[in-house]
Tab-separated table of C-alpha atoms in Angstrom:
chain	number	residue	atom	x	y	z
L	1	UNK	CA	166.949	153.096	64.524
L	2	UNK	CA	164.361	155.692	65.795
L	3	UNK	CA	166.115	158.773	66.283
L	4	UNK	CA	164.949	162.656	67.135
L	5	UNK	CA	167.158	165.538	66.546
L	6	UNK	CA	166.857	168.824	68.569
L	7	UNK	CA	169.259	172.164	68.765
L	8	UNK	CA	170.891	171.664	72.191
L	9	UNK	CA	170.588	175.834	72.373
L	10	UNK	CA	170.486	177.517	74.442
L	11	UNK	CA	167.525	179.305	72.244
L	12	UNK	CA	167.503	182.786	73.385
L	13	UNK	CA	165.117	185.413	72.912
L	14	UNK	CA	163.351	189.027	74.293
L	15	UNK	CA	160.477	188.682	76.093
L	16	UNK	CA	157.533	189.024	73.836
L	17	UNK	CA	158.936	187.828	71.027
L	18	UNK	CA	158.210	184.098	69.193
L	19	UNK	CA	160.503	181.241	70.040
L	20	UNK	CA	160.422	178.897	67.337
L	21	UNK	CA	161.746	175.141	68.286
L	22	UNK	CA	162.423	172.538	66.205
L	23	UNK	CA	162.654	168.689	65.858
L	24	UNK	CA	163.212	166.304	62.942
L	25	UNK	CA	162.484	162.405	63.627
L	26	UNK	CA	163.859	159.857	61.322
L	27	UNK	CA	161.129	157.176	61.450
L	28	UNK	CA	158.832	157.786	58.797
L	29	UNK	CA	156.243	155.453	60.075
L	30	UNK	CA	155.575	157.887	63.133
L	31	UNK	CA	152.011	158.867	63.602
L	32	UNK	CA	152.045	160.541	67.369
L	33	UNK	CA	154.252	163.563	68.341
L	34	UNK	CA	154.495	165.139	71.506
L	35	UNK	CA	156.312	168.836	72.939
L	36	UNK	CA	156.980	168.854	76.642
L	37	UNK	CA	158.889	171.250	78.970
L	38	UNK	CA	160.931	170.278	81.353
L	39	UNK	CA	162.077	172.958	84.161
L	40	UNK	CA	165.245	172.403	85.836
L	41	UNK	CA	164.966	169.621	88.712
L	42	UNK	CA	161.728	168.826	87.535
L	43	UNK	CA	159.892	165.978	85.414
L	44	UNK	CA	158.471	166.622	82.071
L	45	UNK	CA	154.996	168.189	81.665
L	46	UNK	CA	153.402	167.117	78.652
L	47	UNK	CA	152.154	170.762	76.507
L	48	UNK	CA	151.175	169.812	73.089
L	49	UNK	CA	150.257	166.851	71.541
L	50	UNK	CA	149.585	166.687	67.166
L	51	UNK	CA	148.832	163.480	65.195
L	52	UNK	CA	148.176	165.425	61.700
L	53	UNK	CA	149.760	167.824	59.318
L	54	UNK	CA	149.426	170.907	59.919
L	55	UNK	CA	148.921	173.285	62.975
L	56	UNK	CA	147.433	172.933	66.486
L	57	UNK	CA	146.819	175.724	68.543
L	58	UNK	CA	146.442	176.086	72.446
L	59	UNK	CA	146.912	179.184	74.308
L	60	UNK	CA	150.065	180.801	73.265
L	61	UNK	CA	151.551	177.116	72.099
L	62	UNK	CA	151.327	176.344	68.457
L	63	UNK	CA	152.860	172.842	67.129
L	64	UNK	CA	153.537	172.548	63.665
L	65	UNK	CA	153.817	169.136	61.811
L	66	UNK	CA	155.268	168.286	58.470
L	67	UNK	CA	155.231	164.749	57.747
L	68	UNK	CA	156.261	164.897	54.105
L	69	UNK	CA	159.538	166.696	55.892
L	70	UNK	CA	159.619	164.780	59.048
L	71	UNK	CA	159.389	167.520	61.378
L	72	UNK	CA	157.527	168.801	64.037
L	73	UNK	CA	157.876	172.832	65.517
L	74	UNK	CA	156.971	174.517	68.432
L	75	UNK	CA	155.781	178.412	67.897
L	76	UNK	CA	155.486	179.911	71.638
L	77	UNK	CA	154.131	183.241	71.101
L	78	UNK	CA	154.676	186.403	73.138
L	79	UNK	CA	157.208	184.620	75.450
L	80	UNK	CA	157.497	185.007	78.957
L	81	UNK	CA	160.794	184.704	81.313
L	82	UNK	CA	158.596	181.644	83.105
L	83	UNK	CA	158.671	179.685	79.275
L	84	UNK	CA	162.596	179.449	80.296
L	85	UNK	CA	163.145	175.673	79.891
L	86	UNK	CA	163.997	172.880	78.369
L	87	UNK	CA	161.508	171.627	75.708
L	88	UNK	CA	161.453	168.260	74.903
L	89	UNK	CA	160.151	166.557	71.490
L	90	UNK	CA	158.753	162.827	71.131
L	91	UNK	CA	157.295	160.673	68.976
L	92	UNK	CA	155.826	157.617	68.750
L	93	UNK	CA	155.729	155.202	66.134
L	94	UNK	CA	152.108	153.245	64.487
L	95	UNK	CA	151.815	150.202	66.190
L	96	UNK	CA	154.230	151.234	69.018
L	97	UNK	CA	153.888	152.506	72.843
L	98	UNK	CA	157.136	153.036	73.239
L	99	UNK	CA	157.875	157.286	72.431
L	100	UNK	CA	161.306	158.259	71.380
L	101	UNK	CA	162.761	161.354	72.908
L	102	UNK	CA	165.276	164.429	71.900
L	103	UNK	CA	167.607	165.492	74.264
L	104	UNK	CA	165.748	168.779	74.426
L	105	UNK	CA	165.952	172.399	73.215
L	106	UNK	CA	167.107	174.921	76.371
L	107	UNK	CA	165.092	177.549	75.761
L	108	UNK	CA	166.225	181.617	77.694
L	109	UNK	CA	163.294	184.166	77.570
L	110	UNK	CA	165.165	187.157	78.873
L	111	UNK	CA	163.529	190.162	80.083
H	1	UNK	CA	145.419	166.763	82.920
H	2	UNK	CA	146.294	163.042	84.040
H	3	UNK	CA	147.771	163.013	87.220
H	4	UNK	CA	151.133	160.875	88.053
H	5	UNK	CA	152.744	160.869	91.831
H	6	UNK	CA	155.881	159.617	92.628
H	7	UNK	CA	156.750	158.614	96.218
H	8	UNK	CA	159.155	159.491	97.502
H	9	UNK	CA	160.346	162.609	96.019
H	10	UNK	CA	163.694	162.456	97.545
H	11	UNK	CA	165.613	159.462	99.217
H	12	UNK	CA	169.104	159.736	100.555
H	13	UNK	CA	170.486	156.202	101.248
H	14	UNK	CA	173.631	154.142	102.108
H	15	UNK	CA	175.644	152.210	99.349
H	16	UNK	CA	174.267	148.763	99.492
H	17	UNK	CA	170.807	149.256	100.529
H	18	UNK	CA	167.666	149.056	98.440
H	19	UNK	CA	165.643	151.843	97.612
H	20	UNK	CA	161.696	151.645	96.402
H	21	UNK	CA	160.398	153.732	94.140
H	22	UNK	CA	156.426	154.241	93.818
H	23	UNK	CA	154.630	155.136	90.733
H	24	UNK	CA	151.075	155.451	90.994
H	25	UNK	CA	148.380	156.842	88.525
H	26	UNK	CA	145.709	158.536	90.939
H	27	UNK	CA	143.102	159.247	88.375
H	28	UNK	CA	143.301	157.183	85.238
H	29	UNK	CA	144.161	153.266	85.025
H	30	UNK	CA	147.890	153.081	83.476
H	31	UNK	CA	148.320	149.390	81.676
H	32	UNK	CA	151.854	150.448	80.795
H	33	UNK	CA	153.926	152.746	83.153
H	34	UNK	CA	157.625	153.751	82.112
H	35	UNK	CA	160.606	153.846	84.129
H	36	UNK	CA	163.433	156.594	83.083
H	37	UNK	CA	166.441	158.040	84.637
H	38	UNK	CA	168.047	161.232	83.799
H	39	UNK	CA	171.266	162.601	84.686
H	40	UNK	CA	172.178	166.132	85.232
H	41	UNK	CA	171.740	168.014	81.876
H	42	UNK	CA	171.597	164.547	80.344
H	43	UNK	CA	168.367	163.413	78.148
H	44	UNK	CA	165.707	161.418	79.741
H	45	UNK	CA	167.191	157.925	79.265
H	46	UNK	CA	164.289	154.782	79.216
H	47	UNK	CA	165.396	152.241	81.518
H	48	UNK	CA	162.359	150.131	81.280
H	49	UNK	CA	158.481	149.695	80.192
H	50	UNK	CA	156.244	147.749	82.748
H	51	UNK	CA	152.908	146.385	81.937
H	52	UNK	CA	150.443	145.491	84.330
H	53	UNK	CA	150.316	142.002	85.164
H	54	UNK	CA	153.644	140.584	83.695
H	55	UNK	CA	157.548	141.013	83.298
H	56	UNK	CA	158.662	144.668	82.209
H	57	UNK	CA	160.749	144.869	79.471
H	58	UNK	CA	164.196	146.067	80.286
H	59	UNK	CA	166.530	148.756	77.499
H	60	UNK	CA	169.730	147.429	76.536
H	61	UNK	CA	172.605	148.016	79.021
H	62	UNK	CA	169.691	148.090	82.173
H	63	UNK	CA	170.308	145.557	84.700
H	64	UNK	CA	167.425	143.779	85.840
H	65	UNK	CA	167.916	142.294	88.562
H	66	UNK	CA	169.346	145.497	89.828
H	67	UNK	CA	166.285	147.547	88.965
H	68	UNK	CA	163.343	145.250	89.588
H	69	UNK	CA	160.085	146.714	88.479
H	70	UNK	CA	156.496	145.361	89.725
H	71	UNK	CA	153.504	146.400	87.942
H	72	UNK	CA	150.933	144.965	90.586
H	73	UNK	CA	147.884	146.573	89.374
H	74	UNK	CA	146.065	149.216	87.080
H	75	UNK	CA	147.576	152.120	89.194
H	76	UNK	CA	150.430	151.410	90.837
H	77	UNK	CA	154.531	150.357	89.492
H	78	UNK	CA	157.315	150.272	92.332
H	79	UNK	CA	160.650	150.565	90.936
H	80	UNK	CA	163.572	149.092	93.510
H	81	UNK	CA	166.904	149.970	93.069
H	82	UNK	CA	168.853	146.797	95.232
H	83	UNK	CA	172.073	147.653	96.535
H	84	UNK	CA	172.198	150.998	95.300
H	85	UNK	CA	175.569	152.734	94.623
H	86	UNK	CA	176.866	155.852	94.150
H	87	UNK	CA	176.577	155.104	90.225
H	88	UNK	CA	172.893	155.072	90.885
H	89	UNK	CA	172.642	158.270	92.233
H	90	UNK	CA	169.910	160.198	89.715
H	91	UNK	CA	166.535	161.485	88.771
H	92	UNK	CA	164.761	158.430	88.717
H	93	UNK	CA	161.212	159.800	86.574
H	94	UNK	CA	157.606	157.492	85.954
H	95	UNK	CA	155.108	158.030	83.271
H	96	UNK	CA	151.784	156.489	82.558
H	97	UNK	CA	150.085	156.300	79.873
H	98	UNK	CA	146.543	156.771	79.414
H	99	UNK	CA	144.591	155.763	76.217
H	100	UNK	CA	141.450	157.755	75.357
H	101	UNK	CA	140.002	156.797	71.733
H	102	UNK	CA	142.563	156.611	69.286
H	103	UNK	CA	145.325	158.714	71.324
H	104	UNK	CA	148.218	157.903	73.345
H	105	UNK	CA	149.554	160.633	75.807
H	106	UNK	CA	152.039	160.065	78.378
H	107	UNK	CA	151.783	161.881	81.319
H	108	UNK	CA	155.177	161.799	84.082
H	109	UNK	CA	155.305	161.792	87.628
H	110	UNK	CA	157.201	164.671	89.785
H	111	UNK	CA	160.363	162.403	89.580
H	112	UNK	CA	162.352	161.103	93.167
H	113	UNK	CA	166.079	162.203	93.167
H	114	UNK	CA	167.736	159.596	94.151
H	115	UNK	CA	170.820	160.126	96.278
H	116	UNK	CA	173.598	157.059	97.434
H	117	UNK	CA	176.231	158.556	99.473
């Protein structure tokens, strides 16, 4: 079974500072991953997308993949009260459509 | 970025009537469109993946002929709730996805909260 673990949080940290999310997927076969942040009462908006090890950098948004350790990160840099959300990872299998979801990190960028 | 509407947005009904939901992709053809609900401070929860031009697939534990799902064309997947219930009450959410080359992104619609009183 495809699964995708996320802290619940709530993450919280000063603004400025790095938040640093994680995810770990179970499905070794998994070749897309996806970060997207969900505000409350709203529908996800898809952020970051990585297919290969390593980093990918847009804006203040880095994802991190590790497919030896079968996770994925997301480094928000210099965070700002309006990154307060929840962050969802996703995956998607080779050969499949269908993504897998976590439940989502809450992330709390306080002032 | 790929842009997903949902109509309507919001929809307060009476137990036992049938709500549409519209799902269109206004600048992109979508051959599969997703249907999800989410409860309050619960996960995004798949209910069921439509493909243009035949039968969506239904999860496990989604009734189908209680949420009937038409994919009519490239753009466009209508989600009907029939005989809606107070059960049903949620955040009813659409995606599309678009292939470009080798990559797969999803993009969501605004959601339609869905409200049986």
């Amino acid at each position: 079974q495809k699964e995708v673990e996320q802290n619940s949080g709530p993450l919280s940290v000063p603004e400025g500072a790095i938040a640093s999310l994680n995810c770990t997927y179970s499905d070794r076969g998994s070749q897309s991953f996806f970060w997207y942040r969900q505000y409350s009462g709203k529908s996800p908006e898809l952020i970051m997308s990585i297919y290969s090890n390593g980093d990918k950098e847009d804006g203040r948004f880095t994802a991190q993949l590790n497919k030896a350790s079968q996770y994925v990160s997301l480094l928000i840099r210099d965070s700002q009260p309006s990154d307060s959300a929840t962050y969802l990872c996703a995956f998607r299998a080779g050969g499949s459509y269908i993504p897998t979801f976590g439940r989502g990190t809450s992330l709390i960028v306080h002032p | 970025g790929a842009v997903v509407s949902q109509h309507p947005s919001r929809v307060i009904c009476k137990s036992g009537t049938s709500v549409k939901i519209e799902c269109r992709s206004l600048d992109f053809q979508a051959t599969t469109m997703f249907w999800y609900r989410q409860f309050p401070k619960q996960s995004l929860m798949l209910m069921a993946t439509s493909n243009e031009g035949s039968k969506a697939t239904y999860e496990q534990g989604v009734e189908k002929d209680k949420f009937l799902i038409n994919h009519a064309s490239l753009t466009l997947s209508t989600l009907t709730v029939t005989s809606a219930h107070p059960e049903d009450s949620s955040f009813y959410i659409c995606s599309a996805k678009m292939t470009s080359g080798n990559y797969n992104e999803q993009f969501f619609g605004p959601g339609t909260r869905l409200t049986v009183l």
